[in-house]
């Protein structure tokens, strides 16, 4: 099995492959959205990281693929 995506889909592909490493043999993340700080203008388009309408930086950092790699 393989998973892949572009931009935010690339982020999702990385997140999924790292969360369930035995489910995928291959992951393709093309231009994944893996910023340390998300640009202010992009935040409203990422509702999974909004809490009570406000950006949740702690949730973004907790779900960061780099953090998943390093623990």
mmCIF file of C-alpha atoms in Angstrom:
data_model
loop_
_atom_site.group_PDB
_atom_site.id
_atom_site.type_symbol
_atom_site.label_atom_id
_atom_site.label_comp_id
_atom_site.label_asym_id
_atom_site.label_seq_id
_atom_site.Cartn_x
_atom_site.Cartn_y
_atom_site.Cartn_z
ATOM 1 C CA UNK A 1 0.000 0.000 0.000
ATOM 2 C CA UNK A 2 1.029 3.582 -0.639
ATOM 3 C CA UNK A 3 -0.196 7.003 0.409
ATOM 4 C CA UNK A 4 0.597 10.398 -1.078
ATOM 5 C CA UNK A 5 -0.494 13.975 -1.334
ATOM 6 C CA UNK A 6 0.371 17.516 -2.337
ATOM 7 C CA UNK A 7 0.576 20.511 0.020
ATOM 8 C CA UNK A 8 -1.798 19.881 2.943
ATOM 9 C CA UNK A 9 -2.416 16.433 1.466
ATOM 10 C CA UNK A 10 1.333 15.829 1.699
ATOM 11 C CA UNK A 11 1.149 16.734 5.370
ATOM 12 C CA UNK A 12 -1.744 14.305 5.770
ATOM 13 C CA UNK A 13 0.135 11.552 3.936
ATOM 14 C CA UNK A 14 3.168 11.972 6.197
ATOM 15 C CA UNK A 15 1.009 12.121 9.305
ATOM 16 C CA UNK A 16 -0.914 8.988 8.344
ATOM 17 C CA UNK A 17 2.181 7.020 7.320
ATOM 18 C CA UNK A 18 3.968 7.925 10.553
ATOM 19 C CA UNK A 19 0.909 7.255 12.713
ATOM 20 C CA UNK A 20 0.352 3.793 11.191
ATOM 21 C CA UNK A 21 3.789 2.758 9.872
ATOM 22 C CA UNK A 22 2.822 -0.870 9.224
ATOM 23 C CA UNK A 23 -0.032 0.138 6.896
ATOM 24 C CA UNK A 24 2.073 1.747 4.157
ATOM 25 C CA UNK A 25 5.189 0.656 2.357
ATOM 26 C CA UNK A 26 5.556 3.932 0.457
ATOM 27 C CA UNK A 27 4.709 7.559 1.185
ATOM 28 C CA UNK A 28 4.960 10.428 -1.304
ATOM 29 C CA UNK A 29 4.702 13.917 0.163
ATOM 30 C CA UNK A 30 4.981 16.567 -2.549
ATOM 31 C CA UNK A 31 5.525 20.066 -1.162
ATOM 32 C CA UNK A 32 4.045 19.038 2.192
ATOM 33 C CA UNK A 33 2.789 21.730 4.551
ATOM 34 C CA UNK A 34 5.294 21.087 7.336
ATOM 35 C CA UNK A 35 6.007 24.637 8.480
ATOM 36 C CA UNK A 36 7.199 25.274 12.031
ATOM 37 C CA UNK A 37 5.024 28.397 12.112
ATOM 38 C CA UNK A 38 1.957 28.436 9.891
ATOM 39 C CA UNK A 39 1.485 31.698 7.969
ATOM 40 C CA UNK A 40 -1.352 33.768 9.450
ATOM 41 C CA UNK A 41 -3.209 33.842 6.108
ATOM 42 C CA UNK A 42 -3.220 30.018 5.864
ATOM 43 C CA UNK A 43 -4.642 29.343 9.323
ATOM 44 C CA UNK A 44 -8.367 29.846 8.534
ATOM 45 C CA UNK A 45 -8.064 27.188 5.794
ATOM 46 C CA UNK A 46 -6.928 24.597 8.346
ATOM 47 C CA UNK A 47 -9.972 24.010 10.578
ATOM 48 C CA UNK A 48 -8.487 20.872 12.155
ATOM 49 C CA UNK A 49 -6.151 23.171 14.076
ATOM 50 C CA UNK A 50 -8.716 25.719 15.227
ATOM 51 C CA UNK A 51 -10.081 25.572 18.767
ATOM 52 C CA UNK A 52 -13.082 27.792 19.485
ATOM 53 C CA UNK A 53 -12.256 29.668 16.275
ATOM 54 C CA UNK A 54 -8.674 30.403 17.350
ATOM 55 C CA UNK A 55 -5.457 28.922 15.967
ATOM 56 C CA UNK A 56 -4.066 26.176 18.218
ATOM 57 C CA UNK A 57 -0.269 26.258 17.818
ATOM 58 C CA UNK A 58 0.170 23.543 20.456
ATOM 59 C CA UNK A 59 -2.006 21.133 18.431
ATOM 60 C CA UNK A 60 -0.086 21.982 15.243
ATOM 61 C CA UNK A 61 3.221 21.276 16.989
ATOM 62 C CA UNK A 62 1.933 18.038 18.543
ATOM 63 C CA UNK A 63 0.846 16.743 15.120
ATOM 64 C CA UNK A 64 3.991 17.864 13.260
ATOM 65 C CA UNK A 65 5.561 15.030 11.234
ATOM 66 C CA UNK A 66 9.045 16.105 12.387
ATOM 67 C CA UNK A 67 7.941 15.655 15.999
ATOM 68 C CA UNK A 68 6.527 12.243 15.162
ATOM 69 C CA UNK A 69 9.923 11.249 13.731
ATOM 70 C CA UNK A 70 11.935 12.482 16.695
ATOM 71 C CA UNK A 71 9.471 11.661 19.478
#
